[in-house]
Coordinates of C-alpha atoms (C1' of nucleotides) in Angstrom, one line a residue:
Chain A
X1 CA -16.3 -22.6 -16.0
X2 CA -14.9 -23.5 -12.6
X3 CA -11.2 -23.6 -11.7
X4 CA -9.4 -24.3 -8.5
X5 CA -6.2 -22.4 -7.3
X6 CA -4.2 -23.6 -4.4
X7 CA -2.1 -21.4 -2.1
X8 CA 0.7 -23.8 -1.0
X9 CA 2.6 -22.9 2.0
X10 CA 5.9 -24.1 3.6
X11 CA 8.4 -22.8 6.2
X12 CA 12.0 -22.9 5.6
X13 CA 15.0 -21.1 7.2
X14 CA 12.7 -18.9 9.3
X15 CA 10.6 -17.7 6.4
X16 CA 7.1 -18.5 5.3
X17 CA 7.1 -19.3 1.7
X18 CA 4.6 -20.0 -1.0
X19 CA 4.8 -21.5 -4.5
X20 CA 4.1 -19.4 -7.5
X21 CA 3.9 -20.2 -11.2
X22 CA 5.0 -17.6 -13.8
X23 CA 2.4 -17.2 -16.4
X24 CA 3.6 -17.6 -20.0
X25 CA 0.4 -16.7 -22.0
X26 CA -2.6 -14.4 -22.0
X27 CA -3.0 -10.9 -20.8
X28 CA -1.5 -11.7 -17.4
X29 CA 1.8 -13.0 -19.1
X30 CA 4.8 -12.3 -16.9
X31 CA 2.7 -12.1 -13.6
X32 CA 2.8 -14.9 -11.1
X33 CA -0.1 -17.2 -9.9
X34 CA -0.9 -19.9 -7.5
X35 CA -0.9 -23.3 -9.1
X36 CA -4.4 -24.2 -10.4
X37 CA -6.5 -24.8 -13.4
X38 CA -10.0 -25.9 -14.7
X39 CA -12.1 -28.5 -12.9
X40 CA -13.0 -31.4 -15.2
X41 CA -16.7 -32.3 -15.6
X42 CA -17.7 -34.7 -12.9
X43 CA -14.5 -34.0 -10.8
X44 CA -14.8 -33.3 -7.2
X45 CA -13.4 -29.9 -6.2
X46 CA -11.1 -31.3 -3.7
X47 CA -9.8 -33.9 -6.3
X48 CA -9.3 -31.2 -8.9
X49 CA -7.2 -29.2 -6.4
X50 CA -5.0 -32.3 -5.6
X51 CA -4.7 -33.2 -9.2
X52 CA -3.6 -29.6 -10.3
X53 CA -1.1 -29.5 -7.3
X54 CA 0.3 -32.8 -8.3
X55 CA 0.7 -31.7 -12.0
X56 CA 2.5 -28.5 -11.0
X57 CA 4.6 -29.9 -8.2
X58 CA 4.5 -33.6 -8.0
X59 CA 3.1 -33.4 -4.4
X60 CA 0.4 -35.7 -3.2
X61 CA -1.2 -36.3 0.2
X62 CA -0.8 -32.7 1.4
X63 CA -3.0 -31.1 3.9
X64 CA -5.8 -29.3 2.0
X65 CA -8.6 -27.0 2.9
X66 CA -11.0 -24.9 0.9
X67 CA -10.8 -21.2 1.5
X68 CA -13.2 -19.1 -0.6
X69 CA -14.7 -18.8 -4.1
X70 CA -13.8 -15.7 -6.1
X71 CA -16.1 -14.7 -9.0
X72 CA -12.9 -13.7 -10.9
X73 CA -14.7 -12.3 -14.1
X74 CA -11.5 -10.7 -15.0
X75 CA -9.5 -13.7 -15.7
X76 CA -10.3 -13.9 -19.3
X77 CA -12.3 -11.1 -21.0
X78 CA -14.6 -13.6 -22.9
X79 CA -14.9 -16.7 -20.5
X80 CA -16.4 -16.4 -17.0
X81 CA -14.2 -18.4 -14.6
X82 CA -15.2 -19.0 -11.1
X83 CA -12.2 -19.8 -9.0
X84 CA -12.3 -21.9 -5.8
X85 CA -9.3 -21.1 -3.7
X86 CA -7.6 -23.9 -1.6
X87 CA -4.8 -23.8 1.0
X88 CA -2.2 -26.6 1.1
X89 CA 0.6 -27.1 3.5
X90 CA 3.8 -29.1 3.4
X91 CA 6.6 -29.8 5.8
X92 CA 9.6 -29.0 3.5
X93 CA 9.7 -27.0 0.3
X94 CA 12.3 -29.2 -1.1
X95 CA 9.9 -32.1 -1.4
X96 CA 8.5 -31.0 -4.8
X97 CA 9.7 -31.4 -8.3
X98 CA 9.8 -27.7 -9.4
X99 CA 9.2 -26.3 -12.8
X100 CA 7.1 -29.0 -14.5
X101 CA 3.7 -27.1 -14.3
X102 CA 1.7 -26.8 -17.4
X103 CA 1.2 -23.1 -17.0
X104 CA 4.8 -22.4 -16.7
X105 CA 7.9 -22.6 -14.4
X106 CA 7.3 -22.2 -10.7
X107 CA 9.4 -21.4 -7.7
X108 CA 9.1 -20.5 -4.0
X109 CA 8.8 -17.1 -2.9
X110 CA 8.9 -15.5 0.6
X111 CA 5.3 -14.4 1.5
X112 CA 6.7 -11.2 2.6
X113 CA 8.2 -10.5 -0.8
X114 CA 5.8 -11.8 -3.5
X115 CA 6.1 -10.6 -7.1
X116 CA 3.0 -9.1 -8.8
X117 CA 0.2 -11.5 -8.8
X118 CA -2.2 -12.3 -11.8
X119 CA -6.1 -12.1 -11.5
X120 CA -7.3 -11.7 -7.9
X121 CA -4.6 -13.9 -6.5
X122 CA -3.3 -11.1 -4.2
X123 CA -6.8 -11.4 -2.5
X124 CA -6.3 -15.1 -2.2
X125 CA -3.0 -14.7 -0.6
X126 CA -4.4 -12.3 2.0
X127 CA -7.1 -14.7 2.8
X128 CA -4.9 -17.8 3.0
X129 CA -2.5 -16.2 5.3
X130 CA -5.4 -15.0 7.6
X131 CA -6.8 -18.5 7.7
X132 CA -3.4 -20.1 8.4
X133 CA -2.7 -17.7 11.3
X134 CA -6.1 -18.2 12.9
X135 CA -5.9 -21.9 12.6
X136 CA -2.5 -22.0 14.3
X137 CA -4.1 -20.4 17.3
X138 CA -6.9 -22.9 17.9
X139 CA -6.0 -26.2 16.2
X140 CA -3.1 -28.6 15.7
X141 CA -2.6 -27.6 12.0
X142 CA 1.2 -27.1 12.7
X143 CA 1.5 -30.8 12.3
X144 CA 1.2 -30.3 8.5
X145 CA 4.1 -27.8 8.5
X146 CA 6.6 -29.7 10.6
X147 CA 8.4 -33.1 10.2
X148 CA 7.0 -36.0 12.3
X149 CA 9.6 -35.3 15.1
X150 CA 10.6 -31.9 16.2
X151 CA 11.9 -29.9 19.0
X152 CA 10.0 -27.5 21.0
X153 CA 12.3 -24.7 19.8
X154 CA 11.3 -25.6 16.2
X155 CA 7.6 -25.5 17.0
X156 CA 8.1 -22.2 18.7
X157 CA 10.0 -20.8 15.7
X158 CA 7.3 -21.9 13.4
X159 CA 4.7 -20.0 15.3
X160 CA 6.8 -17.0 15.5
X161 CA 7.5 -17.1 11.8
X162 CA 3.9 -17.6 10.7
X163 CA 2.3 -15.2 13.1
X164 CA 5.1 -12.6 12.5
X165 CA 5.7 -11.8 16.2
X166 CA 7.9 -13.0 18.9
X167 CA 6.8 -15.7 21.3
X168 CA 7.3 -15.9 25.0
X169 CA 9.0 -19.3 25.4
X170 CA 7.7 -20.2 28.8
X171 CA 4.2 -19.1 28.2
X172 CA 4.1 -20.8 24.8
X173 CA 5.3 -24.0 26.2
X174 CA 2.7 -24.0 28.9
X175 CA -0.1 -23.3 26.6
X176 CA 0.9 -25.9 23.9
X177 CA 1.2 -28.4 26.7
X178 CA -2.3 -27.7 28.2
X179 CA -3.7 -28.3 24.7
X180 CA -2.5 -31.9 25.0
X181 CA -1.8 -32.2 21.4
X182 CA 1.9 -33.4 21.7
X183 CA 3.5 -36.6 22.6
X184 CA 6.9 -36.3 24.2
X185 CA 9.3 -38.9 22.7
X186 CA 11.9 -40.8 24.5
X187 CA 14.9 -39.7 22.5
X188 CA 16.4 -36.3 22.0
X189 CA 18.2 -34.5 19.2
X190 CA 21.9 -34.1 19.8
X191 CA 23.7 -31.1 18.4
X192 CA 26.3 -28.7 19.3
X193 CA 24.9 -28.0 22.8
X194 CA 22.4 -29.2 25.2
X195 CA 20.3 -31.9 23.6
X196 CA 16.5 -31.0 22.9
X197 CA 14.0 -33.6 23.6
X198 CA 11.9 -34.5 20.6
X199 CA 8.0 -34.3 20.2
X200 CA 5.4 -35.4 17.8
X201 CA 1.8 -34.5 17.3
X202 CA -0.5 -37.0 18.9
X203 CA -2.7 -36.7 15.9
X204 CA -1.8 -36.2 12.3
X205 CA -5.1 -34.9 11.3
X206 CA -6.8 -31.7 12.1
X207 CA -8.0 -31.3 15.6
X208 CA -9.6 -28.2 17.1
X209 CA -8.8 -27.2 20.7
X210 CA -11.6 -27.4 23.0
X211 CA -11.7 -24.5 25.4
X212 CA -15.0 -25.3 27.2
Chain B
X1 CA -22.0 -25.0 -14.3
X2 CA -22.1 -22.9 -11.2
X3 CA -25.1 -22.3 -9.0
X4 CA -25.6 -20.3 -5.8
X5 CA -27.9 -21.3 -2.9
X6 CA -28.8 -19.1 0.0
X7 CA -29.6 -20.1 3.6
X8 CA -31.9 -17.4 4.7
X9 CA -32.5 -17.0 8.4
X10 CA -34.9 -15.0 10.5
X11 CA -36.0 -15.2 14.0
X12 CA -39.6 -15.0 15.0
X13 CA -41.6 -16.1 18.1
X14 CA -38.4 -17.3 19.8
X15 CA -37.5 -19.7 17.1
X16 CA -34.8 -19.6 14.4
X17 CA -36.4 -20.2 11.0
X18 CA -35.2 -20.7 7.4
X19 CA -36.9 -20.4 4.1
X20 CA -37.2 -23.4 2.0
X21 CA -38.6 -24.1 -1.4
X22 CA -40.4 -27.3 -2.4
X23 CA -39.0 -28.8 -5.6
X24 CA -41.5 -29.8 -8.3
X25 CA -39.4 -31.4 -10.8
X26 CA -36.3 -33.7 -11.2
X27 CA -35.3 -36.6 -9.1
X28 CA -35.5 -34.6 -5.9
X29 CA -39.1 -33.7 -6.4
X30 CA -41.0 -33.4 -3.2
X31 CA -37.8 -32.5 -1.2
X32 CA -37.0 -29.1 0.0
X33 CA -34.1 -26.9 -0.9
X34 CA -32.7 -23.4 -0.2
X35 CA -33.5 -20.8 -2.8
X36 CA -31.0 -20.7 -5.5
X37 CA -30.2 -21.4 -9.1
X38 CA -27.6 -21.1 -11.9
X39 CA -25.2 -18.1 -12.2
X40 CA -25.3 -16.4 -15.5
X41 CA -22.2 -15.9 -17.5
X42 CA -20.5 -12.8 -16.4
X43 CA -22.5 -12.4 -13.3
X44 CA -20.8 -11.8 -10.0
X45 CA -21.5 -14.5 -7.5
X46 CA -22.9 -12.1 -4.9
X47 CA -25.0 -10.6 -7.4
X48 CA -26.3 -14.0 -8.6
X49 CA -27.2 -14.8 -5.0
X50 CA -29.0 -11.5 -4.5
X51 CA -30.9 -12.0 -7.8
X52 CA -32.0 -15.5 -7.0
X53 CA -33.0 -14.5 -3.4
X54 CA -35.0 -11.5 -5.0
X55 CA -36.7 -13.9 -7.6
X56 CA -37.7 -16.3 -4.9
X57 CA -38.8 -14.0 -2.1
X58 CA -38.8 -10.4 -3.3
X59 CA -36.2 -9.5 -0.9
X60 CA -33.2 -7.1 -1.6
X61 CA -30.7 -5.4 0.4
X62 CA -30.2 -8.2 2.9
X63 CA -27.1 -9.1 4.8
X64 CA -25.2 -11.7 2.6
X65 CA -22.2 -13.6 3.2
X66 CA -20.5 -16.5 1.2
X67 CA -20.2 -19.8 3.2
X68 CA -18.5 -22.6 1.3
X69 CA -18.6 -24.2 -2.1
X70 CA -19.9 -27.7 -2.6
X71 CA -18.9 -30.0 -5.4
X72 CA -22.4 -31.3 -5.5
X73 CA -21.9 -33.8 -8.5
X74 CA -25.2 -35.5 -7.3
X75 CA -27.5 -32.7 -8.2
X76 CA -28.2 -33.9 -11.7
X77 CA -26.9 -37.1 -13.0
X78 CA -25.7 -35.7 -16.3
X79 CA -24.7 -32.1 -15.6
X80 CA -21.9 -31.4 -13.0
X81 CA -23.1 -28.4 -10.8
X82 CA -20.8 -26.7 -8.4
X83 CA -22.9 -24.9 -5.8
X84 CA -21.6 -21.7 -3.9
X85 CA -23.5 -21.5 -0.6
X86 CA -24.5 -18.3 0.9
X87 CA -26.1 -17.1 4.2
X88 CA -28.6 -14.2 4.3
X89 CA -30.3 -12.6 7.3
X90 CA -33.4 -10.6 7.7
X91 CA -35.1 -8.9 10.6
X92 CA -38.7 -10.1 10.0
X93 CA -39.9 -13.3 8.2
X94 CA -43.0 -11.5 7.1
X95 CA -41.2 -9.1 4.9
X96 CA -41.0 -11.4 2.0
X97 CA -43.6 -12.2 -0.8
X98 CA -43.9 -15.9 -0.4
X99 CA -44.6 -18.5 -3.0
X100 CA -43.4 -16.8 -6.2
X101 CA -40.2 -18.8 -6.7
X102 CA -39.4 -20.4 -10.0
X103 CA -38.6 -23.7 -8.5
X104 CA -41.7 -24.0 -6.5
X105 CA -43.6 -22.7 -3.5
X106 CA -41.6 -21.7 -0.5
X107 CA -42.3 -21.1 3.2
X108 CA -40.5 -20.8 6.5
X109 CA -39.5 -23.7 8.6
X110 CA -38.1 -23.9 12.1
X111 CA -34.4 -24.7 11.8
X112 CA -35.0 -27.4 14.6
X113 CA -37.8 -29.1 12.5
X114 CA -36.7 -29.1 8.8
X115 CA -38.3 -31.4 6.2
X116 CA -36.1 -33.8 4.2
X117 CA -33.7 -31.6 2.1
X118 CA -32.5 -32.1 -1.4
X119 CA -28.9 -32.5 -2.7
X120 CA -26.4 -31.7 -0.1
X121 CA -28.5 -28.9 1.4
X122 CA -28.4 -30.6 4.8
X123 CA -24.7 -29.9 4.9
X124 CA -25.3 -26.4 4.0
X125 CA -27.7 -26.0 6.8
X126 CA -25.3 -27.4 9.2
X127 CA -22.6 -25.1 8.0
X128 CA -24.6 -22.0 7.9
X129 CA -25.9 -22.5 11.5
X130 CA -22.3 -22.9 12.7
X131 CA -21.3 -19.8 11.0
X132 CA -24.1 -17.8 12.4
X133 CA -23.5 -19.0 15.9
X134 CA -19.8 -18.1 15.8
X135 CA -20.3 -14.7 14.3
X136 CA -22.8 -13.9 17.0
X137 CA -20.0 -14.3 19.5
X138 CA -17.4 -12.0 18.0
X139 CA -19.3 -9.6 15.8
X140 CA -22.3 -7.3 15.7
X141 CA -24.0 -9.4 13.1
X142 CA -27.1 -9.5 15.3
X143 CA -28.0 -6.0 13.7
X144 CA -29.2 -7.9 10.6
X145 CA -31.6 -10.0 12.7
X146 CA -33.2 -7.2 14.7
X147 CA -35.3 -4.2 13.9
X148 CA -33.5 -0.8 14.1
X149 CA -34.6 -0.3 17.6
X150 CA -35.0 -3.1 20.2
X151 CA -34.9 -3.7 23.9
X152 CA -32.2 -5.4 25.7
X153 CA -34.4 -8.3 26.4
X154 CA -35.0 -8.7 22.8
X155 CA -31.4 -8.9 22.1
X156 CA -30.8 -11.4 24.9
X157 CA -33.7 -13.5 23.6
X158 CA -32.2 -13.5 20.1
X159 CA -28.8 -14.8 21.4
X160 CA -30.5 -17.5 23.5
X161 CA -32.6 -18.6 20.5
X162 CA -29.8 -18.8 18.0
X163 CA -27.1 -20.2 20.4
X164 CA -29.7 -22.7 21.7
X165 CA -28.7 -22.1 25.4
X166 CA -29.8 -19.9 28.2
X167 CA -27.9 -16.6 28.7
X168 CA -27.0 -14.9 32.0
X169 CA -28.8 -11.7 31.8
X170 CA -26.2 -9.7 34.0
X171 CA -23.2 -11.1 32.4
X172 CA -24.6 -10.8 28.9
X173 CA -25.4 -7.1 29.5
X174 CA -22.0 -6.4 30.8
X175 CA -20.3 -8.2 27.9
X176 CA -22.3 -6.5 25.1
X177 CA -21.9 -3.1 26.7
X178 CA -18.1 -3.6 26.9
X179 CA -18.1 -4.3 23.2
X180 CA -19.4 -0.7 22.7
X181 CA -21.5 -1.7 19.7
X182 CA -24.9 -0.4 21.0
X183 CA -26.3 3.1 21.2
X184 CA -28.8 3.7 24.0
X185 CA -31.8 5.7 22.7
X186 CA -33.5 8.4 24.7
X187 CA -37.0 6.8 24.5
X188 CA -38.4 3.5 25.8
X189 CA -40.8 0.9 25.0
X190 CA -44.0 0.9 27.1
X191 CA -45.8 -2.1 27.7
X192 CA -47.8 -4.0 30.3
X193 CA -45.1 -3.5 32.9
X194 CA -41.9 -1.4 33.5
X195 CA -40.7 0.2 30.3
X196 CA -37.6 -1.0 28.7
X197 CA -35.2 1.4 27.2
X198 CA -34.5 1.0 23.6
X199 CA -31.1 0.5 21.9
X200 CA -29.9 0.4 18.3
X201 CA -26.6 -0.9 16.8
X202 CA -24.0 1.9 16.4
X203 CA -23.1 0.4 13.1
X204 CA -25.4 -1.3 10.5
X205 CA -22.5 -3.0 8.8
X206 CA -20.6 -5.9 9.9
X207 CA -17.9 -5.1 12.7
X208 CA -15.8 -7.6 14.4
X209 CA -15.0 -7.3 18.1
X210 CA -11.4 -6.4 18.9
X211 CA -10.1 -8.4 21.8
X212 CA -6.6 -7.0 21.5
Chain C
dC1 C1' -51.1 -3.7 46.1
dC2 C1' -49.9 -7.4 43.1
dA3 C1' -47.9 -9.4 38.9
dA4 C1' -44.6 -9.1 35.7
dA5 C1' -40.6 -7.7 33.3
dA6 C1' -36.4 -4.4 33.7
dG7 C1' -32.5 -3.4 35.7
dT8 C1' -28.4 -3.8 38.7
dG9 C1' -22.8 -5.7 41.8
dT10 C1' -19.8 -8.5 44.1
dT11 C1' -16.9 -12.3 45.0
dG12 C1' -13.9 -16.2 44.0
dG13 C1' -11.5 -18.8 40.9
dC14 C1' -9.1 -19.0 36.9
dT15 C1' -6.1 -17.5 33.2
dC16 C1' -2.9 -14.7 31.2
dT17 C1' 1.2 -12.1 30.9
dA18 C1' 5.4 -10.4 32.3
dC19 C1' 9.8 -11.6 33.5
dA20 C1' 15.3 -14.1 34.5
dC21 C1' 18.1 -17.6 35.8
dC22 C1' 20.1 -22.3 35.9
dC23 C1' 21.2 -26.7 33.0
dA24 C1' 23.4 -29.9 29.9
dT25 C1' 26.3 -30.5 26.3
dG26 C1' 30.2 -30.0 22.8
dA27 C1' 34.2 -27.7 21.7
Chain D
dT1 C1' 35.7 -23.6 31.2
dC2 C1' 33.1 -21.2 28.2
dA3 C1' 29.7 -20.5 24.7
dT4 C1' 25.3 -21.9 23.2
dG5 C1' 20.9 -23.1 23.1
dG6 C1' 17.4 -26.0 26.3
dG7 C1' 14.6 -25.8 29.9
dT8 C1' 11.9 -24.1 34.0
dG9 C1' 8.4 -20.9 38.2
dT10 C1' 5.9 -17.3 40.2
dA11 C1' 3.4 -13.2 41.3
dG12 C1' 0.1 -9.7 40.1
dA13 C1' -3.6 -8.2 37.1
dG14 C1' -7.5 -8.8 34.4
dC15 C1' -11.3 -11.6 33.1
dC16 C1' -15.1 -14.6 33.6
dA17 C1' -18.8 -17.3 35.8
dA18 C1' -21.9 -17.8 39.2
dC19 C1' -25.4 -16.0 41.8
dA20 C1' -30.6 -12.9 43.7
dC21 C1' -32.8 -9.0 44.9
dT22 C1' -34.8 -4.2 43.9
dT23 C1' -37.2 -1.1 40.8
dT24 C1' -40.8 0.4 37.8
dT25 C1' -44.9 0.2 35.7
dG26 C1' -50.0 -1.3 34.4
dG27 C1' -53.9 -3.4 35.9

DNA sequence: CCAAAAGTGTTGGCTCTACACCCATGA
DNA sequence: TCATGGGTGTAGAGCCAACACTTTTGG
């Protein structure tokens, strides 16, 4: 039997968060797990991941990427389930309808403070975070975690949050600009202080940075 | 149903080669495929890949790494098979017992001149080659493609062969040495000309290069 | 002594990092 | 006018790529 499990990330309030479902049945009852479930016969893996994610959260059209496949013989003592792990990204954790997952109620957790995870989902979490960090460094993947329009400060905060280290503002701006992934918009965001000009990603699909 | 398929690489005579099996049955008869087959219930994925590889080639103890999982609904019109692709590396293509695979007779092919491949194995080939190239750049993975002792020229030739581009000898030597992955042995290889001193990898397991 | 492969340094350009002050606005 | 976050430049160090000749051996 084949299952898919999806590590869904979002950033809010300066924290990286992931969506977990509390299991109600089985030997792992009371532990938390990434949303997922069995693949139907004839169903494409990506489609199964999207379907499960939609059933758990109401989301559709998210960024989605396959991570790794876990043997996972421990999930159920009698059935042998192979689990294909995915990573999904959304801009805003409030976009989903929480709590209507089949397997149980779900909610967001800070990645830094996750509860005990079922099966081998702790390994998935480590793997997903590593993948997200490295893709931030050499792709425009941040487009999937930010709204269409954002300020440079917001982009910088996203990087600092996910990478877990401070960013030098001037060097960061220079490097990002050199990558040529952003478009500067004509308008600005007005707030309590000096207005910040807005940017958007030139492409809303994954691009890798060419370093030649 | 879950299958594993393994892209086995070796370098010989200045060419990168991979081992393919000619299919005898089914709609893909006459096409070639990477050695593989179904995973048994309760069997770990890595173990299944090693078992299949052993059955096809007699090899054991090779370097082995999971690549990607393909939905592969096209393999058989009635059964839905999910295929986990692996990459394996060996030092010498002559180490295996050819032709005793269940699915048919196998032999080595130059990666640059592969016959028509069955299923989605062409995608696997592309993926495996990409992974091998990038790991050469930031790990000591070459240890799995070279004999225990080798000359610097042999290492250089390996890189040029796999990466498919010429290497500057002086820069290459400096970079490799800076990585600190090699041990210089006290003896040398004598041949028709000036003797070349021999090296071995300090570690025979995968190490990533730290770039701080 | 000749052919063939092994072995070795330097320079210029580029990139990266470290670092601090002025600017524009709302209150 | 002040508080707050937005926006900008430079110099030094380290890294990388380009490039050709000398050494050692066997025949």
